[in-house]
Amino acid sequence: MDEEIHTGETCNARINSVKDALYVLSGKWKLPLIIALMNGPLRFKEIQRSLTDITPKMLSKELRELELNDLIERKVFHTVPVTITYELTSYNKTLLPIIKSLGDWGKKHRKRLVEERRSDPIKV
Amino acid sequence: MDEEIHTGETCNARINSVKDALYVLSGKWKLPLIIALMNGPLRFKEIQRSLTDITPKMLSKELRELELNDLIERKVFHTVPVTITYELTSYNKTLLPIIKSLGDWGKKHRKRLVEERRSDPIKV
DNA sequence: CAGTATCCCTCCGGATACTG
DNA sequence: CAGTATCCGGAGGGATACTG
């Protein structure tokens, strides 16, 4: 019963928790979409332009799934014509550590790959 | 030029870094596999037993991809018959923040969902 | 044991067109 | 604008059998 020793049990629990997180954030566009909304609310078409190349079908689907998990909120303004915006919920902020750690690691990993290739052909 | 303000540029950079990370860790089994190896080196068959239901084809593929990214190391021992083990590299430790944040969030999110459903029918 | 080789199928996601 | 409807290809991944 130490502290963070990995017994088989805690290991499996950890795997399952990670799987849960990955499930909610699965798909090609969910995290990019969330990051795009970190600047503030956007309308459907604006998100499309922001995430170049996402089709309306995909965007609609990803938005719906994120809404179901309380990670974004859809707001309807009864202007003429109607205006609809999407914004991050406060619960979404709990994802920040994930986004930060992924972003940090991705950045460093890319740098690492570049340096590796640069030193490769020289062969000291 | 403040600090962490999200301009369009840093936003895109962040999206790309996150995408890079997700790319390396993509697939159904990579993170579970890494977590399974956090207890120490394992042999092929042992990993299979640890990650119930992964087929040898998938395991082989995921191991190879992780090895190419320097995240695990394959060691050959010339016993008879030959023994092969897989273990995490020291570079793999850099993934810890990702695994931790994903695990933490997944755990809390599941708890949240359970509580939500529990309070749902009561309607205070 | 430590994998490879095939077959097969689901479903993710793109392209395109259409609606209120 | 804010989406939905349809069609479709290809990658991801499972089942099974086989090899050194």
mmCIF file of N, CA and C in Angstrom, chain A:
data_model
loop_
_atom_site.group_PDB
_atom_site.id
_atom_site.type_symbol
_atom_site.label_atom_id
_atom_site.label_comp_id
_atom_site.label_asym_id
_atom_site.label_seq_id
_atom_site.Cartn_x
_atom_site.Cartn_y
_atom_site.Cartn_z
ATOM 1 N N MET A 1 0.835 -1.214 0.000
ATOM 2 C CA MET A 1 0.000 0.000 0.000
ATOM 3 C C MET A 1 0.859 1.249 0.000
ATOM 4 N N ASP A 2 1.934 1.250 -0.683
ATOM 5 C CA ASP A 2 2.819 2.381 -0.580
ATOM 6 C C ASP A 2 2.176 3.678 -1.039
ATOM 7 N N GLU A 3 2.489 4.096 -2.224
ATOM 8 C CA GLU A 3 1.934 5.382 -2.662
ATOM 9 C C GLU A 3 1.588 5.283 -4.136
ATOM 10 N N GLU A 4 2.621 5.387 -4.949
ATOM 11 C CA GLU A 4 2.360 5.364 -6.390
ATOM 12 C C GLU A 4 2.951 4.112 -7.033
ATOM 13 N N ILE A 5 3.203 3.108 -6.209
ATOM 14 C CA ILE A 5 3.715 1.868 -6.789
ATOM 15 C C ILE A 5 2.656 1.256 -7.702
ATOM 16 N N HIS A 6 3.117 0.726 -8.817
ATOM 17 C CA HIS A 6 2.144 0.197 -9.766
ATOM 18 C C HIS A 6 1.828 -1.262 -9.506
ATOM 19 N N THR A 7 0.778 -1.479 -8.830
ATOM 20 C CA THR A 7 0.298 -2.845 -8.697
ATOM 21 C C THR A 7 -0.516 -3.126 -9.945
ATOM 22 N N GLY A 8 -0.873 -4.366 -10.148
ATOM 23 C CA GLY A 8 -1.681 -4.705 -11.309
ATOM 24 C C GLY A 8 -2.983 -3.930 -11.293
ATOM 25 N N GLU A 9 -3.535 -3.754 -10.126
ATOM 26 C CA GLU A 9 -4.832 -3.088 -10.006
ATOM 27 C C GLU A 9 -4.793 -1.628 -10.439
ATOM 28 N N THR A 10 -3.888 -0.873 -9.839
ATOM 29 C CA THR A 10 -3.841 0.542 -10.178
ATOM 30 C C THR A 10 -3.459 0.717 -11.638
ATOM 31 N N CYS A 11 -2.682 -0.219 -12.136
ATOM 32 C CA CYS A 11 -2.294 -0.152 -13.540
ATOM 33 C C CYS A 11 -3.517 -0.259 -14.434
ATOM 34 N N ASN A 12 -4.354 -1.249 -14.175
ATOM 35 C CA ASN A 12 -5.562 -1.402 -14.970
ATOM 36 C C ASN A 12 -6.503 -0.219 -14.812
ATOM 37 N N ALA A 13 -6.602 0.282 -13.607
ATOM 38 C CA ALA A 13 -7.461 1.440 -13.381
ATOM 39 C C ALA A 13 -6.971 2.606 -14.212
ATOM 40 N N ARG A 14 -5.673 2.776 -14.219
ATOM 41 C CA ARG A 14 -5.091 3.864 -14.983
ATOM 42 C C ARG A 14 -5.371 3.695 -16.472
ATOM 43 N N ILE A 15 -5.185 2.480 -16.953
ATOM 44 C CA ILE A 15 -5.469 2.228 -18.365
ATOM 45 C C ILE A 15 -6.905 2.610 -18.688
ATOM 46 N N ASN A 16 -7.822 2.205 -17.828
ATOM 47 C CA ASN A 16 -9.219 2.504 -18.093
ATOM 48 C C ASN A 16 -9.521 3.994 -18.059
ATOM 49 N N SER A 17 -8.922 4.691 -17.116
ATOM 50 C CA SER A 17 -9.147 6.136 -17.049
ATOM 51 C C SER A 17 -8.628 6.819 -18.308
ATOM 52 N N VAL A 18 -7.447 6.404 -18.724
ATOM 53 C CA VAL A 18 -6.885 6.987 -19.947
ATOM 54 C C VAL A 18 -7.780 6.681 -21.137
ATOM 55 N N LYS A 19 -8.288 5.452 -21.178
ATOM 56 C CA LYS A 19 -9.193 5.090 -22.268
ATOM 57 C C LYS A 19 -10.444 5.961 -22.253
ATOM 58 N N ASP A 20 -10.974 6.194 -21.066
ATOM 59 C CA ASP A 20 -12.158 7.049 -20.951
ATOM 60 C C ASP A 20 -11.888 8.431 -21.538
ATOM 61 N N ALA A 21 -10.750 8.993 -21.152
ATOM 62 C CA ALA A 21 -10.402 10.327 -21.642
ATOM 63 C C ALA A 21 -10.249 10.311 -23.153
ATOM 64 N N LEU A 22 -9.534 9.315 -23.653
ATOM 65 C CA LEU A 22 -9.310 9.247 -25.089
ATOM 66 C C LEU A 22 -10.617 9.087 -25.841
ATOM 67 N N TYR A 23 -11.544 8.359 -25.234
ATOM 68 C CA TYR A 23 -12.827 8.140 -25.888
ATOM 69 C C TYR A 23 -13.570 9.465 -26.092
ATOM 70 N N VAL A 24 -13.629 10.250 -25.039
ATOM 71 C CA VAL A 24 -14.338 11.529 -25.120
ATOM 72 C C VAL A 24 -13.668 12.475 -26.119
ATOM 73 N N LEU A 25 -12.344 12.388 -26.187
ATOM 74 C CA LEU A 25 -11.605 13.312 -27.042
ATOM 75 C C LEU A 25 -11.257 12.697 -28.395
ATOM 76 N N SER A 26 -11.854 11.543 -28.687
ATOM 77 C CA SER A 26 -11.508 10.825 -29.909
ATOM 78 C C SER A 26 -11.949 11.569 -31.153
ATOM 79 N N GLY A 27 -11.377 11.173 -32.253
ATOM 80 C CA GLY A 27 -11.720 11.789 -33.516
ATOM 81 C C GLY A 27 -10.684 12.812 -33.922
ATOM 82 N N LYS A 28 -10.702 13.096 -35.174
ATOM 83 C CA LYS A 28 -9.638 13.907 -35.755
ATOM 84 C C LYS A 28 -9.696 15.374 -35.327
ATOM 85 N N TRP A 29 -10.881 15.845 -34.972
ATOM 86 C CA TRP A 29 -11.058 17.282 -34.862
ATOM 87 C C TRP A 29 -11.367 17.821 -33.480
ATOM 88 N N LYS A 30 -11.625 16.961 -32.493
ATOM 89 C CA LYS A 30 -12.136 17.479 -31.220
ATOM 90 C C LYS A 30 -11.164 18.420 -30.521
ATOM 91 N N LEU A 31 -9.926 18.006 -30.351
ATOM 92 C CA LEU A 31 -8.991 18.881 -29.645
ATOM 93 C C LEU A 31 -8.660 20.136 -30.443
ATOM 94 N N PRO A 32 -8.398 20.023 -31.746
ATOM 95 C CA PRO A 32 -8.201 21.241 -32.533
ATOM 96 C C PRO A 32 -9.381 22.194 -32.405
ATOM 97 N N LEU A 33 -10.572 21.635 -32.415
ATOM 98 C CA LEU A 33 -11.784 22.442 -32.289
ATOM 99 C C LEU A 33 -11.814 23.193 -30.963
ATOM 100 N N ILE A 34 -11.499 22.491 -29.897
ATOM 101 C CA ILE A 34 -11.489 23.121 -28.581
ATOM 102 C C ILE A 34 -10.442 24.238 -28.533
ATOM 103 N N ILE A 35 -9.279 23.953 -29.081
ATOM 104 C CA ILE A 35 -8.230 24.970 -29.063
ATOM 105 C C ILE A 35 -8.664 26.199 -29.858
ATOM 106 N N ALA A 36 -9.322 25.950 -30.968
ATOM 107 C CA ALA A 36 -9.784 27.073 -31.782
ATOM 108 C C ALA A 36 -10.765 27.945 -31.009
ATOM 109 N N LEU A 37 -11.552 27.313 -30.146
ATOM 110 C CA LEU A 37 -12.553 28.072 -29.386
ATOM 111 C C LEU A 37 -11.955 28.740 -28.149
ATOM 112 N N MET A 38 -10.692 28.500 -27.892
ATOM 113 C CA MET A 38 -10.086 29.105 -26.706
ATOM 114 C C MET A 38 -9.936 30.614 -26.836
ATOM 115 N N ASN A 39 -10.065 31.126 -28.051
ATOM 116 C CA ASN A 39 -10.007 32.578 -28.239
ATOM 117 C C ASN A 39 -11.339 33.245 -27.965
ATOM 118 N N GLY A 40 -12.369 32.452 -27.760
ATOM 119 C CA GLY A 40 -13.690 33.015 -27.555
ATOM 120 C C GLY A 40 -14.702 32.334 -28.453
ATOM 121 N N PRO A 41 -15.982 32.680 -28.297
ATOM 122 C CA PRO A 41 -17.052 32.038 -29.049
ATOM 123 C C PRO A 41 -16.877 32.241 -30.552
ATOM 124 N N LEU A 42 -17.308 31.254 -31.296
ATOM 125 C CA LEU A 42 -17.284 31.358 -32.755
ATOM 126 C C LEU A 42 -18.575 30.801 -33.320
ATOM 127 N N ARG A 43 -18.897 31.265 -34.518
ATOM 128 C CA ARG A 43 -20.072 30.727 -35.205
ATOM 129 C C ARG A 43 -19.634 29.541 -36.060
ATOM 130 N N PHE A 44 -20.623 28.792 -36.502
ATOM 131 C CA PHE A 44 -20.347 27.574 -37.266
ATOM 132 C C PHE A 44 -19.383 27.832 -38.418
ATOM 133 N N LYS A 45 -19.736 28.783 -39.235
ATOM 134 C CA LYS A 45 -18.917 29.067 -40.410
ATOM 135 C C LYS A 45 -17.523 29.568 -40.026
ATOM 136 N N GLU A 46 -17.480 30.286 -38.940
ATOM 137 C CA GLU A 46 -16.184 30.794 -38.488
ATOM 138 C C GLU A 46 -15.273 29.645 -38.062
ATOM 139 N N ILE A 47 -15.841 28.675 -37.387
ATOM 140 C CA ILE A 47 -15.038 27.520 -36.984
ATOM 141 C C ILE A 47 -14.528 26.791 -38.226
ATOM 142 N N GLN A 48 -15.422 26.649 -39.196
ATOM 143 C CA GLN A 48 -15.027 25.986 -40.444
ATOM 144 C C GLN A 48 -13.810 26.660 -41.063
ATOM 145 N N ARG A 49 -13.848 27.988 -41.069
ATOM 146 C CA ARG A 49 -12.719 28.712 -41.655
ATOM 147 C C ARG A 49 -11.474 28.556 -40.794
ATOM 148 N N SER A 50 -11.697 28.507 -39.480
ATOM 149 C CA SER A 50 -10.574 28.407 -38.566
ATOM 150 C C SER A 50 -9.861 27.058 -38.692
ATOM 151 N N LEU A 51 -10.664 26.004 -38.699
ATOM 152 C CA LEU A 51 -10.107 24.667 -38.919
ATOM 153 C C LEU A 51 -10.205 24.352 -40.399
ATOM 154 N N THR A 52 -9.240 24.778 -41.135
ATOM 155 C CA THR A 52 -9.333 24.585 -42.581
ATOM 156 C C THR A 52 -9.583 23.122 -42.908
ATOM 157 N N ASP A 53 -10.496 22.904 -43.824
ATOM 158 C CA ASP A 53 -10.757 21.574 -44.379
ATOM 159 C C ASP A 53 -11.701 20.693 -43.592
ATOM 160 N N ILE A 54 -12.277 21.173 -42.533
ATOM 161 C CA ILE A 54 -13.276 20.315 -41.896
ATOM 162 C C ILE A 54 -14.602 20.501 -42.642
ATOM 163 N N THR A 55 -15.267 19.393 -42.922
ATOM 164 C CA THR A 55 -16.535 19.470 -43.647
ATOM 165 C C THR A 55 -17.653 19.753 -42.656
ATOM 166 N N PRO A 56 -18.738 20.327 -43.136
ATOM 167 C CA PRO A 56 -19.840 20.643 -42.210
ATOM 168 C C PRO A 56 -20.360 19.411 -41.490
ATOM 169 N N LYS A 57 -20.357 18.298 -42.161
ATOM 170 C CA LYS A 57 -20.839 17.083 -41.504
ATOM 171 C C LYS A 57 -19.999 16.752 -40.277
ATOM 172 N N MET A 58 -18.693 16.758 -40.468
ATOM 173 C CA MET A 58 -17.778 16.435 -39.376
ATOM 174 C C MET A 58 -17.880 17.465 -38.261
ATOM 175 N N LEU A 59 -17.899 18.733 -38.651
ATOM 176 C CA LEU A 59 -17.960 19.782 -37.646
ATOM 177 C C LEU A 59 -19.225 19.634 -36.810
ATOM 178 N N SER A 60 -20.320 19.420 -37.480
ATOM 179 C CA SER A 60 -21.597 19.254 -36.793
ATOM 180 C C SER A 60 -21.535 18.084 -35.823
ATOM 181 N N LYS A 61 -20.972 16.995 -36.266
ATOM 182 C CA LYS A 61 -20.894 15.797 -35.427
ATOM 183 C C LYS A 61 -19.988 16.025 -34.208
ATOM 184 N N GLU A 62 -18.829 16.590 -34.445
ATOM 185 C CA GLU A 62 -17.896 16.814 -33.336
ATOM 186 C C GLU A 62 -18.483 17.791 -32.320
ATOM 187 N N LEU A 63 -19.130 18.833 -32.823
ATOM 188 C CA LEU A 63 -19.743 19.800 -31.916
ATOM 189 C C LEU A 63 -20.801 19.127 -31.052
ATOM 190 N N ARG A 64 -21.592 18.288 -31.664
ATOM 191 C CA ARG A 64 -22.665 17.626 -30.926
ATOM 192 C C ARG A 64 -22.096 16.731 -29.824
ATOM 193 N N GLU A 65 -21.062 15.984 -30.170
ATOM 194 C CA GLU A 65 -20.468 15.086 -29.178
ATOM 195 C C GLU A 65 -19.851 15.856 -28.021
ATOM 196 N N LEU A 66 -19.195 16.956 -28.349
ATOM 197 C CA LEU A 66 -18.580 17.754 -27.283
ATOM 198 C C LEU A 66 -19.651 18.395 -26.418
ATOM 199 N N GLU A 67 -20.752 18.774 -27.039
ATOM 200 C CA GLU A 67 -21.849 19.377 -26.280
ATOM 201 C C GLU A 67 -22.432 18.350 -25.306
ATOM 202 N N LEU A 68 -22.582 17.131 -25.781
ATOM 203 C CA LEU A 68 -23.123 16.069 -24.927
ATOM 204 C C LEU A 68 -22.242 15.820 -23.713
ATOM 205 N N ASN A 69 -20.954 16.066 -23.860
ATOM 206 C CA ASN A 69 -20.061 15.867 -22.726
ATOM 207 C C ASN A 69 -19.834 17.146 -21.940
ATOM 208 N N ASP A 70 -20.660 18.126 -22.213
ATOM 209 C CA ASP A 70 -20.620 19.373 -21.447
ATOM 210 C C ASP A 70 -19.302 20.127 -21.625
ATOM 211 N N LEU A 71 -18.689 19.946 -22.778
ATOM 212 C CA LEU A 71 -17.413 20.604 -23.015
ATOM 213 C C LEU A 71 -17.556 21.869 -23.851
ATOM 214 N N ILE A 72 -18.638 21.992 -24.576
ATOM 215 C CA ILE A 72 -18.918 23.240 -25.265
ATOM 216 C C ILE A 72 -20.402 23.541 -25.144
ATOM 217 N N GLU A 73 -20.741 24.814 -25.319
ATOM 218 C CA GLU A 73 -22.144 25.221 -25.223
ATOM 219 C C GLU A 73 -22.576 25.909 -26.506
ATOM 220 N N ARG A 74 -23.760 25.549 -26.939
ATOM 221 C CA ARG A 74 -24.343 26.119 -28.152
ATOM 222 C C ARG A 74 -25.336 27.196 -27.730
ATOM 223 N N LYS A 75 -25.138 28.392 -28.217
ATOM 224 C CA LYS A 75 -26.037 29.483 -27.838
ATOM 225 C C LYS A 75 -26.770 30.022 -29.057
ATOM 226 N N VAL A 76 -28.069 30.184 -28.918
ATOM 227 C CA VAL A 76 -28.886 30.673 -30.009
ATOM 228 C C VAL A 76 -29.320 32.111 -29.740
ATOM 229 N N PHE A 77 -29.045 32.984 -30.668
ATOM 230 C CA PHE A 77 -29.487 34.382 -30.547
ATOM 231 C C PHE A 77 -30.568 34.648 -31.591
ATOM 232 N N HIS A 78 -31.709 35.140 -31.103
ATOM 233 C CA HIS A 78 -32.836 35.288 -32.017
ATOM 234 C C HIS A 78 -32.782 36.596 -32.785
ATOM 235 N N THR A 79 -31.702 36.721 -33.510
ATOM 236 C CA THR A 79 -31.585 37.821 -34.432
ATOM 237 C C THR A 79 -32.243 37.387 -35.734
ATOM 238 N N VAL A 80 -32.263 38.309 -36.712
ATOM 239 C CA VAL A 80 -32.751 37.897 -38.030
ATOM 240 C C VAL A 80 -31.663 38.157 -39.050
ATOM 241 N N PRO A 81 -31.096 37.131 -39.638
ATOM 242 C CA PRO A 81 -31.411 35.718 -39.351
ATOM 243 C C PRO A 81 -30.779 35.299 -38.046
ATOM 244 N N VAL A 82 -31.175 34.137 -37.575
ATOM 245 C CA VAL A 82 -30.719 33.636 -36.288
ATOM 246 C C VAL A 82 -29.194 33.509 -36.264
ATOM 247 N N THR A 83 -28.619 33.802 -35.119
ATOM 248 C CA THR A 83 -27.168 33.665 -34.947
ATOM 249 C C THR A 83 -26.895 32.591 -33.904
ATOM 250 N N ILE A 84 -25.957 31.727 -34.216
ATOM 251 C CA ILE A 84 -25.628 30.646 -33.288
ATOM 252 C C ILE A 84 -24.143 30.645 -33.023
ATOM 253 N N THR A 85 -23.777 30.584 -31.755
ATOM 254 C CA THR A 85 -22.347 30.551 -31.417
ATOM 255 C C THR A 85 -22.044 29.321 -30.581
ATOM 256 N N TYR A 86 -20.808 28.963 -30.636
ATOM 257 C CA TYR A 86 -20.325 27.854 -29.815
ATOM 258 C C TYR A 86 -19.220 28.385 -28.927
ATOM 259 N N GLU A 87 -19.249 28.023 -27.682
ATOM 260 C CA GLU A 87 -18.176 28.450 -26.792
ATOM 261 C C GLU A 87 -17.831 27.362 -25.788
ATOM 262 N N LEU A 88 -16.647 27.481 -25.212
ATOM 263 C CA LEU A 88 -16.215 26.490 -24.234
ATOM 264 C C LEU A 88 -16.970 26.682 -22.925
ATOM 265 N N THR A 89 -17.297 25.598 -22.270
ATOM 266 C CA THR A 89 -17.918 25.672 -20.955
ATOM 267 C C THR A 89 -16.826 25.848 -19.913
ATOM 268 N N SER A 90 -17.234 26.148 -18.694
ATOM 269 C CA SER A 90 -16.222 26.276 -17.648
ATOM 270 C C SER A 90 -15.631 24.897 -17.359
ATOM 271 N N TYR A 91 -16.431 23.864 -17.529
ATOM 272 C CA TYR A 91 -15.928 22.503 -17.324
ATOM 273 C C TYR A 91 -14.788 22.196 -18.291
ATOM 274 N N ASN A 92 -14.870 22.806 -19.448
ATOM 275 C CA ASN A 92 -13.829 22.582 -20.442
ATOM 276 C C ASN A 92 -12.450 22.939 -19.916
ATOM 277 N N LYS A 93 -12.427 23.908 -19.010
ATOM 278 C CA LYS A 93 -11.132 24.332 -18.469
ATOM 279 C C LYS A 93 -10.391 23.173 -17.818
ATOM 280 N N THR A 94 -11.138 22.173 -17.362
ATOM 281 C CA THR A 94 -10.467 21.036 -16.729
ATOM 282 C C THR A 94 -9.616 20.254 -17.731
ATOM 283 N N LEU A 95 -9.837 20.527 -19.020
ATOM 284 C CA LEU A 95 -9.022 19.853 -20.035
ATOM 285 C C LEU A 95 -7.671 20.515 -20.242
ATOM 286 N N LEU A 96 -7.514 21.696 -19.681
ATOM 287 C CA LEU A 96 -6.278 22.438 -19.933
ATOM 288 C C LEU A 96 -4.989 21.654 -19.680
ATOM 289 N N PRO A 97 -4.888 20.926 -18.562
ATOM 290 C CA PRO A 97 -3.663 20.149 -18.354
ATOM 291 C C PRO A 97 -3.385 19.163 -19.490
ATOM 292 N N ILE A 98 -4.446 18.553 -19.992
ATOM 293 C CA ILE A 98 -4.268 17.604 -21.099
ATOM 294 C C ILE A 98 -3.752 18.331 -22.331
ATOM 295 N N ILE A 99 -4.414 19.413 -22.676
ATOM 296 C CA ILE A 99 -4.030 20.145 -23.878
ATOM 297 C C ILE A 99 -2.617 20.691 -23.745
ATOM 298 N N LYS A 100 -2.322 21.177 -22.563
ATOM 299 C CA LYS A 100 -0.988 21.722 -22.353
ATOM 300 C C LYS A 100 0.085 20.634 -22.468
ATOM 301 N N SER A 101 -0.145 19.520 -21.803
ATOM 302 C CA SER A 101 0.873 18.472 -21.823
ATOM 303 C C SER A 101 1.038 17.899 -23.225
ATOM 304 N N LEU A 102 -0.079 17.741 -23.924
ATOM 305 C CA LEU A 102 0.017 17.236 -25.306
ATOM 306 C C LEU A 102 0.766 18.229 -26.185
ATOM 307 N N GLY A 103 0.403 19.495 -26.050
ATOM 308 C CA GLY A 103 1.043 20.521 -26.867
ATOM 309 C C GLY A 103 2.532 20.620 -26.579
ATOM 310 N N ASP A 104 2.878 20.641 -25.306
ATOM 311 C CA ASP A 104 4.291 20.723 -24.925
ATOM 312 C C ASP A 104 5.072 19.544 -25.494
ATOM 313 N N TRP A 105 4.520 18.374 -25.296
ATOM 314 C CA TRP A 105 5.238 17.187 -25.737
ATOM 315 C C TRP A 105 5.373 17.157 -27.260
ATOM 316 N N GLY A 106 4.281 17.462 -27.955
ATOM 317 C CA GLY A 106 4.316 17.459 -29.417
ATOM 318 C C GLY A 106 5.378 18.411 -29.951
ATOM 319 N N LYS A 107 5.469 19.558 -29.317
ATOM 320 C CA LYS A 107 6.443 20.562 -29.750
ATOM 321 C C LYS A 107 7.870 20.047 -29.565
ATOM 322 N N LYS A 108 8.128 19.520 -28.374
ATOM 323 C CA LYS A 108 9.471 19.020 -28.094
ATOM 324 C C LYS A 108 9.806 17.815 -28.952
ATOM 325 N N HIS A 109 8.831 16.975 -29.174
ATOM 326 C CA HIS A 109 9.089 15.772 -29.956
ATOM 327 C C HIS A 109 9.456 16.133 -31.392
ATOM 328 N N ARG A 110 8.758 17.091 -31.944
ATOM 329 C CA ARG A 110 9.083 17.513 -33.307
ATOM 330 C C ARG A 110 10.508 18.069 -33.362
ATOM 331 N N LYS A 111 10.848 18.876 -32.380
ATOM 332 C CA LYS A 111 12.188 19.453 -32.332
ATOM 333 C C LYS A 111 13.220 18.327 -32.272
ATOM 334 N N ARG A 112 12.939 17.364 -31.431
ATOM 335 C CA ARG A 112 13.828 16.223 -31.272
ATOM 336 C C ARG A 112 14.032 15.483 -32.590
ATOM 337 N N LEU A 113 12.967 15.276 -33.313
ATOM 338 C CA LEU A 113 13.068 14.565 -34.586
ATOM 339 C C LEU A 113 13.945 15.341 -35.563
ATOM 340 N N VAL A 114 13.732 16.645 -35.624
ATOM 341 C CA VAL A 114 14.512 17.472 -36.536
ATOM 342 C C VAL A 114 15.997 17.366 -36.207
ATOM 343 N N GLU A 115 16.332 17.513 -34.925
ATOM 344 C CA GLU A 115 17.739 17.441 -34.527
ATOM 345 C C GLU A 115 18.353 16.086 -34.828
ATOM 346 N N GLU A 116 17.575 15.054 -34.608
ATOM 347 C CA GLU A 116 18.026 13.698 -34.873
ATOM 348 C C GLU A 116 18.420 13.550 -36.337
ATOM 349 N N ARG A 117 17.559 13.985 -37.214
ATOM 350 C CA ARG A 117 17.827 13.859 -38.646
ATOM 351 C C ARG A 117 19.023 14.716 -39.057
ATOM 352 N N ARG A 118 19.170 15.858 -38.389
ATOM 353 C CA ARG A 118 20.254 16.740 -38.773
ATOM 354 C C ARG A 118 21.605 16.080 -38.464
ATOM 355 N N SER A 119 21.659 15.397 -37.314
ATOM 356 C CA SER A 119 22.928 14.783 -36.924
ATOM 357 C C SER A 119 23.121 13.425 -37.583
ATOM 358 N N ASP A 120 22.093 12.953 -38.252
ATOM 359 C CA ASP A 120 22.151 11.609 -38.791
ATOM 360 C C ASP A 120 23.201 11.424 -39.894
ATOM 361 N N PRO A 121 23.143 12.237 -40.952
ATOM 362 C CA PRO A 121 24.018 11.973 -42.088
ATOM 363 C C PRO A 121 25.478 12.265 -41.781
ATOM 364 N N ILE A 122 25.749 13.044 -40.738
ATOM 365 C CA ILE A 122 27.123 13.432 -40.450
ATOM 366 C C ILE A 122 27.931 12.275 -39.862
ATOM 367 N N LYS A 123 27.334 11.567 -38.947
ATOM 368 C CA LYS A 123 27.965 10.364 -38.396
ATOM 369 C C LYS A 123 29.344 10.635 -37.804
ATOM 370 N N VAL A 124 29.379 11.341 -36.731
ATOM 371 C CA VAL A 124 30.659 11.618 -36.064
ATOM 372 C C VAL A 124 31.311 10.280 -35.726
#
